[in-house]
CSV table of C-alpha atoms and ligand atoms in Angstrom, one decimal:
chain,number,residue,atom,x,y,z
L,1,MET,CA,2.6,20.1,16.5
L,2,LYS,CA,0.4,22.0,14.0
L,3,THR,CA,0.2,20.1,10.7
L,4,LYS,CA,0.1,22.4,7.7
L,5,ILE,CA,-2.3,21.3,4.8
L,6,LEU,CA,-1.2,22.3,1.3
L,7,GLN,CA,-3.6,21.9,-1.5
L,8,VAL,CA,-2.1,21.3,-4.9
L,9,HIS,CA,-3.5,20.2,-8.3
L,10,PRO,CA,-2.1,16.8,-9.0
L,11,GLU,CA,-0.8,17.8,-12.4
L,12,MET,CA,-1.2,21.6,-13.0
L,13,PHE,CA,0.7,23.0,-10.0
L,14,GLN,CA,3.5,25.5,-10.0
L,15,ASN,CA,6.9,24.2,-8.8
L,16,GLU,CA,7.1,27.1,-6.3
L,17,GLU,CA,4.0,25.7,-4.5
L,18,LEU,CA,6.2,22.9,-3.2
L,19,ARG,CA,9.0,25.2,-1.8
L,20,GLU,CA,8.0,25.0,1.8
L,21,ALA,CA,7.5,21.2,1.6
L,22,CYS,CA,11.0,20.9,0.2
L,23,SER,CA,12.5,22.9,3.0
L,24,ILE,CA,10.8,20.8,5.6
L,25,LEU,CA,12.3,17.7,4.0
L,26,GLN,CA,15.7,19.4,3.9
L,27,SER,CA,15.5,20.1,7.6
L,28,ASP,CA,14.6,16.5,8.6
L,29,GLY,CA,10.8,17.2,9.0
L,30,LEU,CA,7.9,14.9,7.9
L,31,VAL,CA,5.8,15.6,4.8
L,32,ALA,CA,3.0,13.4,3.6
L,33,PHE,CA,2.5,13.5,-0.2
L,34,PRO,CA,0.5,11.8,-2.9
L,35,THR,CA,2.0,9.0,-5.1
L,36,GLU,CA,0.2,7.1,-7.8
L,37,THR,CA,-0.2,4.1,-5.4
L,38,VAL,CA,-1.1,5.5,-1.9
L,39,TYR,CA,0.0,8.6,0.1
L,40,GLY,CA,3.5,8.3,1.5
L,41,LEU,CA,5.0,9.8,4.7
L,42,GLY,CA,8.3,11.3,3.6
L,43,ALA,CA,11.5,12.1,5.4
L,44,ASN,CA,15.2,12.3,4.4
L,45,ALA,CA,16.3,8.7,3.9
L,46,LEU,CA,20.0,9.4,4.5
L,47,HIS,CA,19.5,11.0,8.0
L,48,ARG,CA,19.0,8.6,10.9
L,49,GLU,CA,16.9,11.2,12.9
L,50,ALA,CA,14.5,11.6,10.0
L,51,ALA,CA,13.7,7.9,9.7
L,52,THR,CA,13.3,7.7,13.5
L,53,LYS,CA,10.6,10.4,13.3
L,54,ILE,CA,8.7,8.4,10.7
L,55,TYR,CA,8.6,5.4,13.0
L,56,GLU,CA,7.4,7.5,15.9
L,57,ALA,CA,4.6,9.3,13.9
L,58,LYS,CA,3.3,6.0,12.5
L,59,GLY,CA,3.7,4.0,15.7
L,60,ARG,CA,5.6,1.5,13.4
L,61,PRO,CA,8.0,-1.2,14.6
L,62,SER,CA,11.5,0.1,13.7
L,63,ASP,CA,12.6,-3.3,12.3
L,64,ASN,CA,10.2,-2.6,9.4
L,65,PRO,CA,12.3,-1.1,6.6
L,66,LEU,CA,11.3,1.9,4.5
L,67,ILE,CA,11.2,2.4,0.7
L,68,ILE,CA,13.5,5.1,-0.6
L,69,HIS,CA,11.8,7.2,-3.3
L,70,ILE,CA,13.9,8.8,-6.1
L,71,ALA,CA,13.2,11.1,-9.0
L,72,ASN,CA,16.0,10.2,-11.3
L,73,ARG,CA,16.7,6.6,-12.4
L,74,GLU,CA,20.5,7.1,-12.0
L,75,SER,CA,20.0,7.6,-8.2
L,76,ILE,CA,19.7,3.8,-8.0
L,77,TYR,CA,23.6,3.7,-8.3
L,78,GLU,CA,23.9,6.0,-5.3
L,79,LEU,CA,21.7,3.9,-3.1
L,80,ALA,CA,22.5,0.3,-4.2
L,81,SER,CA,25.9,-1.2,-4.1
L,82,GLU,CA,25.1,-3.5,-7.0
L,83,VAL,CA,22.5,-3.2,-9.7
L,84,PRO,CA,22.0,-6.4,-11.7
L,85,ALA,CA,21.0,-6.3,-15.4
L,86,LYS,CA,17.5,-7.5,-14.5
L,87,ALA,CA,17.0,-4.5,-12.2
L,88,GLU,CA,18.0,-2.2,-15.0
L,89,ALA,CA,15.6,-3.9,-17.3
L,90,LEU,CA,12.8,-3.5,-14.8
L,91,ALA,CA,13.6,0.1,-14.2
L,92,ASP,CA,13.5,0.7,-18.0
L,93,ALA,CA,10.2,-1.0,-18.2
L,94,PHE,CA,8.3,0.2,-15.2
L,95,TRP,CA,9.9,3.4,-13.8
L,96,PRO,CA,8.6,5.9,-13.0
L,97,GLY,CA,5.8,3.7,-11.6
L,98,PRO,CA,4.4,1.4,-9.0
L,99,LEU,CA,7.4,-1.0,-8.7
L,100,THR,CA,9.8,-1.2,-5.8
L,101,MET,CA,13.1,-3.1,-6.1
L,102,ILE,CA,15.1,-4.6,-3.3
L,103,LEU,CA,18.9,-4.4,-3.9
L,104,PRO,CA,22.1,-4.7,-1.8
L,105,LYS,CA,22.4,-1.4,0.0
L,106,ALA,CA,25.1,1.2,-0.5
L,107,GLU,CA,27.3,2.2,2.5
L,108,ARG,CA,25.6,5.7,2.8
L,109,VAL,CA,22.1,4.3,3.4
L,110,PRO,CA,21.7,4.2,7.2
L,111,ALA,CA,20.5,1.0,9.0
L,112,SER,CA,17.6,3.0,10.5
L,113,THR,CA,16.1,3.3,7.0
L,114,THR,CA,16.6,-0.4,6.1
L,115,GLY,CA,15.5,-1.8,9.5
L,116,GLY,CA,19.0,-3.1,10.0
L,117,LEU,CA,19.0,-5.1,6.7
L,118,ASP,CA,21.9,-5.0,4.3
L,119,THR,CA,19.4,-4.5,1.4
L,120,VAL,CA,17.5,-1.4,0.4
L,121,ALA,CA,14.1,-0.9,-1.2
L,122,ILE,CA,14.0,1.7,-4.0
L,123,ARG,CA,11.2,3.1,-6.1
L,124,MET,CA,10.7,5.9,-8.6
L,125,PRO,CA,7.1,7.0,-8.3
L,126,SER,CA,5.3,8.5,-11.3
L,127,HIS,CA,3.0,11.0,-9.5
L,128,PRO,CA,4.0,14.5,-10.7
L,129,VAL,CA,3.8,15.9,-7.2
L,130,ALA,CA,6.0,13.2,-5.7
L,131,LEU,CA,8.6,13.5,-8.5
L,132,GLU,CA,8.8,17.3,-8.2
L,133,LEU,CA,9.0,17.1,-4.4
L,134,ILE,CA,12.0,14.7,-4.6
L,135,ARG,CA,13.7,16.5,-7.5
L,136,GLN,CA,13.3,20.0,-6.0
L,137,SER,CA,14.3,19.1,-2.5
L,138,GLY,CA,17.3,17.1,-3.6
L,139,VAL,CA,16.4,14.7,-0.9
L,140,TYR,CA,16.2,10.9,-1.3
L,141,VAL,CA,12.8,10.4,0.4
L,142,ALA,CA,12.1,7.5,2.7
L,143,ALA,CA,8.4,7.0,2.7
L,144,PRO,CA,6.1,4.3,4.1
L,145,SER,CA,2.4,4.6,3.5
L,146,ALA,CA,1.1,7.6,5.5
L,147,ASN,CA,-1.2,5.7,7.8
L,148,VAL,CA,-0.9,4.8,11.5
L,149,SER,CA,0.6,1.4,11.6
L,150,GLY,CA,-1.9,-1.4,11.1
L,151,ARG,CA,-4.6,0.8,9.5
L,152,PRO,CA,-5.5,0.8,5.8
L,153,SER,CA,-3.1,2.8,3.6
L,154,PRO,CA,-4.4,6.3,2.7
L,155,THR,CA,-5.7,6.9,-0.8
L,156,ARG,CA,-6.9,10.5,-0.1
L,157,ALA,CA,-5.5,13.4,2.0
L,158,ASP,CA,-8.4,13.2,4.5
L,159,HIS,CA,-7.3,9.6,5.3
L,160,VAL,CA,-3.9,11.0,6.2
L,161,ILE,CA,-5.4,13.9,8.2
L,162,GLU,CA,-7.5,11.3,10.1
L,163,ASP,CA,-4.4,9.3,11.1
L,164,LEU,CA,-1.5,11.8,11.3
L,165,SER,CA,-2.8,15.3,11.9
L,166,GLY,CA,-0.8,16.9,14.7
L,167,ARG,CA,2.0,14.4,14.4
L,168,ILE,CA,3.7,15.6,11.2
L,169,ASP,CA,4.8,18.9,9.7
L,170,MET,CA,2.8,19.0,6.5
L,171,ILE,CA,0.3,17.1,4.4
L,172,ILE,CA,0.2,17.8,0.6
L,173,ASP,CA,-3.3,17.3,-0.6
L,174,GLY,CA,-3.1,16.3,-4.3
L,175,GLY,CA,-6.5,14.6,-4.4
L,176,GLU,CA,-7.3,11.0,-4.8
L,177,VAL,CA,-4.6,8.6,-5.9
L,178,GLY,CA,-5.0,6.5,-9.1
L,179,ILE,CA,-4.1,3.0,-8.1
L,180,GLY,CA,-5.0,2.6,-4.5
L,181,LEU,CA,-2.8,-0.3,-3.6
L,182,GLU,CA,0.9,-0.2,-2.6
L,183,SER,CA,3.6,-0.9,-5.1
L,184,THR,CA,4.7,-4.3,-6.2
L,185,ILE,CA,7.9,-5.3,-4.4
L,186,VAL,CA,10.5,-7.4,-6.2
L,187,ASP,CA,13.6,-8.7,-4.6
L,188,LEU,CA,16.5,-8.8,-7.0
L,189,THR,CA,19.1,-10.1,-4.6
L,190,THR,CA,18.3,-13.7,-5.4
L,191,GLU,CA,19.1,-15.6,-8.6
L,192,ILE,CA,15.4,-15.7,-9.6
L,193,PRO,CA,13.6,-12.4,-8.8
L,194,LEU,CA,11.2,-12.9,-6.0
L,195,VAL,CA,7.9,-10.9,-5.6
L,196,LEU,CA,7.5,-10.0,-1.9
L,197,ARG,CA,4.3,-8.0,-2.3
L,198,PRO,CA,1.9,-8.2,-5.3
L,199,GLY,CA,0.6,-5.0,-6.8
L,200,TYR,CA,-0.4,-3.1,-9.9
L,201,ILE,CA,2.7,-4.4,-11.8
L,202,THR,CA,1.6,-8.1,-12.1
L,203,MET,CA,3.6,-11.3,-12.2
L,204,ASP,CA,2.9,-11.6,-15.9
L,205,MET,CA,4.2,-8.1,-16.6
L,206,LEU,CA,7.4,-8.8,-14.7
L,207,ARG,CA,7.9,-12.1,-16.4
L,208,ASP,CA,7.7,-10.5,-19.8
L,209,VAL,CA,10.7,-8.4,-18.9
L,210,VAL,CA,13.0,-10.7,-16.8
L,211,GLY,CA,11.8,-14.2,-17.6
L,212,GLU,CA,11.5,-16.5,-14.6
L,213,ILE,CA,10.2,-15.0,-11.4
L,214,MET,CA,8.7,-16.4,-8.2
L,215,LEU,CA,6.2,-15.3,-5.6
L,216,ASP,CA,7.4,-15.4,-1.9
L,217,PRO,CA,5.8,-18.6,-0.5
L,218,ALA,CA,4.7,-16.6,2.5
L,219,VAL,CA,2.6,-14.4,0.3
L,220,ASP,CA,1.4,-17.0,-2.1
L,221,SER,CA,-1.3,-18.3,0.2
L,222,ARG,CA,-5.0,-18.2,1.0
L,223,GLU,CA,-4.1,-19.3,4.5
L,224,ARG,CA,-1.8,-17.8,7.1
L,225,LYS,CA,1.3,-20.0,7.2
L,226,PRO,CA,2.8,-19.3,10.7
L,227,ASP,CA,5.9,-21.4,9.9
L,228,ILE,CA,6.9,-19.4,6.8
L,229,VAL,CA,8.3,-15.9,7.5
L,230,ALA,CA,7.6,-13.3,4.8
L,231,LYS,CA,10.8,-11.8,3.3
L,232,ALA,CA,9.3,-8.3,3.4
L,233,PRO,CA,9.2,-7.6,7.1
L,234,GLY,CA,6.1,-5.5,6.7
L,235,MET,CA,4.1,-8.4,5.3
L,236,LYS,CA,4.1,-10.2,8.6
L,237,TYR,CA,2.1,-7.6,10.5
L,238,ARG,CA,-1.7,-7.5,10.7
L,239,HIS,CA,-2.3,-4.8,8.2
L,240,TYR,CA,-4.9,-2.8,6.2
L,241,ALA,CA,-7.3,-3.9,8.9
L,242,PRO,CA,-10.7,-2.3,9.8
L,243,LYS,CA,-11.6,-2.3,13.5
L,244,GLY,CA,-14.5,-4.8,13.0
L,245,GLN,CA,-14.0,-8.4,12.0
L,246,LEU,CA,-13.8,-8.8,8.2
L,247,ILE,CA,-14.9,-12.1,6.7
L,248,ILE,CA,-14.5,-13.0,3.1
L,249,ILE,CA,-16.8,-15.4,1.4
L,250,GLU,CA,-15.8,-17.2,-1.8
L,251,GLY,CA,-17.6,-19.5,-4.2
L,252,GLU,CA,-20.2,-19.3,-7.0
L,253,ILE,CA,-21.7,-15.8,-6.7
L,254,GLN,CA,-25.3,-16.8,-6.1
L,255,ARG,CA,-24.2,-19.1,-3.3
L,256,VAL,CA,-22.0,-16.3,-1.9
L,257,ILE,CA,-24.9,-14.0,-1.8
L,258,SER,CA,-27.2,-16.4,0.0
L,259,CYS,CA,-24.4,-17.4,2.4
L,260,ILE,CA,-23.8,-13.7,3.3
L,261,HIS,CA,-27.6,-13.2,3.8
L,262,GLY,CA,-27.6,-16.0,6.4
L,263,LEU,CA,-24.5,-14.6,8.2
L,264,VAL,CA,-25.9,-11.1,8.3
L,265,GLN,CA,-29.2,-12.3,9.8
L,266,GLU,CA,-27.5,-14.4,12.4
L,267,LYS,CA,-25.2,-11.5,13.5
L,268,GLN,CA,-28.0,-8.9,13.5
L,269,GLN,CA,-30.2,-11.2,15.6
L,270,ASN,CA,-27.4,-11.2,18.1
L,271,GLY,CA,-27.4,-7.4,18.2
L,272,TYR,CA,-24.2,-6.7,16.2
L,273,ARG,CA,-23.7,-3.9,13.7
L,274,VAL,CA,-23.2,-5.5,10.4
L,275,ALA,CA,-22.0,-4.4,6.9
L,276,VAL,CA,-21.6,-6.0,3.5
L,277,ILE,CA,-18.9,-5.2,0.9
L,278,ALA,CA,-20.4,-6.0,-2.5
L,279,THR,CA,-19.9,-4.8,-6.1
L,280,GLU,CA,-21.8,-2.7,-8.5
L,281,GLU,CA,-23.2,-5.9,-10.0
L,282,THR,CA,-24.4,-7.5,-6.8
L,283,LYS,CA,-25.2,-4.6,-4.4
L,284,GLY,CA,-28.9,-4.9,-5.2
L,285,ALA,CA,-29.0,-8.3,-3.7
L,286,TYR,CA,-28.4,-7.2,-0.2
L,287,PRO,CA,-30.4,-5.0,2.3
L,288,ALA,CA,-29.7,-1.4,1.1
L,289,ASP,CA,-28.9,0.0,4.6
L,290,ILE,CA,-25.9,-2.2,5.1
L,291,VAL,CA,-24.4,-2.7,1.7
L,292,TYR,CA,-21.4,-0.9,0.3
L,293,SER,CA,-20.2,-1.2,-3.3
L,294,ILE,CA,-16.4,-1.4,-3.7
L,295,GLY,CA,-16.6,-1.0,-7.5
L,296,SER,CA,-17.4,-2.9,-10.7
L,297,ARG,CA,-16.3,-6.5,-11.3
L,298,LYS,CA,-15.7,-5.4,-14.9
L,299,SER,CA,-12.8,-3.2,-13.7
L,300,GLU,CA,-10.4,-4.7,-11.2
L,301,GLY,CA,-8.7,-1.2,-11.2
L,302,SER,CA,-11.8,0.4,-9.7
L,303,ILE,CA,-12.0,-2.3,-7.0
L,304,ALA,CA,-8.3,-1.8,-6.1
L,305,ALA,CA,-8.9,2.0,-6.0
L,306,GLY,CA,-11.9,1.7,-3.7
L,307,LEU,CA,-10.7,-1.0,-1.3
L,308,TYR,CA,-8.9,1.1,1.4
L,309,ASP,CA,-11.5,3.8,1.4
L,310,ILE,CA,-14.3,1.3,2.0
L,311,LEU,CA,-12.3,-0.4,4.8
L,312,ARG,CA,-12.0,3.0,6.5
L,313,GLU,CA,-15.7,3.7,5.9
L,314,MET,CA,-16.4,0.5,7.9
L,315,ASP,CA,-14.7,2.0,10.9
L,316,HIS,CA,-16.7,5.2,10.6
L,317,LEU,CA,-19.9,3.1,10.6
L,318,GLY,CA,-18.8,1.2,13.6
L,319,ALA,CA,-19.3,-2.1,11.8
L,320,GLU,CA,-18.6,-5.0,14.1
L,321,TYR,CA,-18.9,-7.7,11.4
L,322,ILE,CA,-18.1,-7.1,7.7
L,323,PHE,CA,-18.9,-9.7,5.1
L,324,ALA,CA,-17.2,-9.3,1.8
L,325,GLU,CA,-17.5,-11.0,-1.6
L,326,SER,CA,-14.2,-12.4,-2.9
L,327,PHE,CA,-12.4,-11.7,-6.2
L,328,GLU,CA,-10.4,-13.7,-8.8
L,329,ASP,CA,-6.9,-14.3,-7.6
L,330,ASP,CA,-5.2,-13.4,-11.0
L,331,SER,CA,-3.4,-10.4,-12.3
L,332,LEU,CA,-4.5,-7.3,-10.3
L,333,GLY,CA,-6.9,-9.5,-8.4
L,334,GLN,CA,-3.9,-11.2,-6.8
L,335,ALA,CA,-3.0,-7.9,-5.1
L,336,ILE,CA,-6.6,-7.2,-4.2
L,337,MET,CA,-7.1,-10.6,-2.5
L,338,ASN,CA,-3.7,-10.4,-0.8
L,339,ARG,CA,-4.7,-7.1,0.9
L,340,MET,CA,-8.2,-8.3,1.7
L,341,LEU,CA,-7.0,-11.6,3.2
L,342,LYS,CA,-4.6,-9.7,5.4
L,343,ALA,CA,-7.3,-7.2,6.4
L,344,ALA,CA,-9.5,-10.2,7.3
L,345,GLY,CA,-6.8,-11.9,9.3
L,346,TYR,CA,-7.3,-14.8,6.7
L,347,HIS,CA,-10.9,-15.3,7.7
L,348,LEU,CA,-12.1,-16.9,4.5
L,349,LEU,CA,-15.3,-19.0,4.2
L,350,LYS,CA,-16.4,-21.2,1.2
L,351,ALA,CA,-20.0,-20.7,0.2
I,41,TXA,O1,3.4,2.1,-3.0
I,41,TXA,C1,4.2,2.0,-2.0
I,41,TXA,O2,5.1,1.2,-2.0
I,41,TXA,C2,4.0,3.1,-0.9
I,41,TXA,C3,4.2,4.5,-1.5
I,41,TXA,C4,4.2,5.5,-0.4
I,41,TXA,O3,5.4,4.5,-2.2
I,41,TXA,N1,4.9,2.8,0.2
I,41,TXA,C5,4.7,1.7,1.0
I,41,TXA,O4,5.6,1.6,2.1
I,41,TXA,O5,3.8,0.9,0.9
I,41,TXA,P1,5.3,0.7,3.4
I,41,TXA,O6,6.4,1.1,4.3
I,41,TXA,O7,4.0,0.8,3.8
I,41,TXA,O8,5.7,-0.7,2.8
I,41,TXA,C6,7.0,-1.1,2.5
I,41,TXA,C7,7.2,-2.6,2.5
I,41,TXA,C8,7.1,-3.2,3.9
I,41,TXA,O9,6.4,-4.4,3.8
I,41,TXA,C9,8.6,-3.5,4.1
I,41,TXA,O10,8.8,-4.5,5.0
I,41,TXA,C10,9.1,-3.8,2.7
I,41,TXA,O11,8.5,-2.8,1.9
I,41,TXA,N2,10.6,-3.5,2.6
I,41,TXA,C11,11.2,-2.3,2.7
I,41,TXA,N3,12.6,-2.5,2.6
I,41,TXA,C12,12.8,-3.8,2.4
I,41,TXA,C13,13.9,-4.6,2.3
I,41,TXA,N4,15.2,-4.1,2.3
I,41,TXA,N5,13.8,-6.0,2.2
I,41,TXA,C14,12.5,-6.5,2.2
I,41,TXA,N6,11.4,-5.8,2.3
I,41,TXA,C15,11.5,-4.5,2.4
I,42,MG,MG1,2.2,0.5,4.8
C-alpha cells in the first residue's frame, strides 16, 4: 500500500485540505493525524472492519481497546449509555483537551472497538486538525497512538512514517505535537473516579473538579506488581520502549551523576554502545559524545515533549545500554516517570 503524506499547517490550514483524509475515513481506511498529545491512527469507530485494520497495522493485541475521538461534546451521549454528573463536569473543565473518560458503552459501539469490554473510552482532542478531521468527516474516530505496538508513541510525522509507512492510507503531517505524552485516562464507572493512566491533566487538576479521586494501584508504583492487573488493558504491555536496555537512576543529583559515570565506564569496557539521557542542567557533566538532553528541569512540559523523540533517537544510535536521570514523581512528573519506568521495564537503581 502506498501511504500518502499530507502536509498541513497545524492552525492555518484550509478545511478543503482535509477532504481526501475525510473520504478515506468515510470508506473505512486508516489516517494518521496529529493531536495535542501524540499522533493518532484513526479509523471509523463504529465499523468493525475499520477497527480490525487498526490492530493489523499496529500489530496490536485485539483485546486492547481503542479511544473514540469526538469533535462535539454532545457526541458523548451517542457513545455512552450513561453519563454521570462527574463526567459532565470533567468534560466542561477539560474538553477539548488531553483527557479520556471511560464510561458504560452504548449499544452502537462495536465490541471490536472496546476490546470486548462493556465500557468505552472517549476523548475530545483540542488539536485543530484533529477536530476538523472528525467534524468534517462526520466519523467518530477510533485512534490509538500511531506507532507500531510496543514502540514509543509518535510526537512527529516522521515517527509515524518510520513505523507505519506502507501500512496505512494517509499520514497528515501537522508538525510537532505540543504535549508529547498520551492523554490522562479517568474511569468514571466507579463510585470514586479512578485514574488509569496519568497525563498532562494531573491528579490535582481532576480533584479540583470532582473531589475525591484515586490512582489505579497497578499504576501507582515504582515497581512492577505482577499480581495487580492494570484496569486499562494497554497499561499491562511493555510499552514506550527503546530497543536497548533503559536503566533509570534516582537519588541526589550529584550522586546520580557519579553513579551513571561508573555504569557507563563498566559497560563501555565490556564493548557495549552506551548513551546517557540527561537534562539541560546536567548534560555538561557527562562525556559529550554519548549524552542527550531531554529538556530543562525547570520545565516539566519540555521534558514530557522530548521524551519519546529521545527514546526513538536511542534506537537510531543503536544504544545497547541507556542510563537516564529520574524526575520528581509529582504533577506532570507523575506521567513522565510512569512512561519512563514502563520504557525501562521498571529497571530503577538508587544512587
Ligand atoms: O492521547 C491519547 O490518548 C492518544 C491520542 C491519539 O488520542 N491515544 C492513545 O491511545 O494513547 P492508545 O490506544 O495508545 O491508548 C489507549 C489506552 C490503552 O491503555 C487502553 O487499554 C485504554 O486506553 N483503554 C481504552 N478503552 C478502555 C476501556 N474501555 N477501559 C479501560 N481502558 C481502556
Ligand atoms: Mg499507545
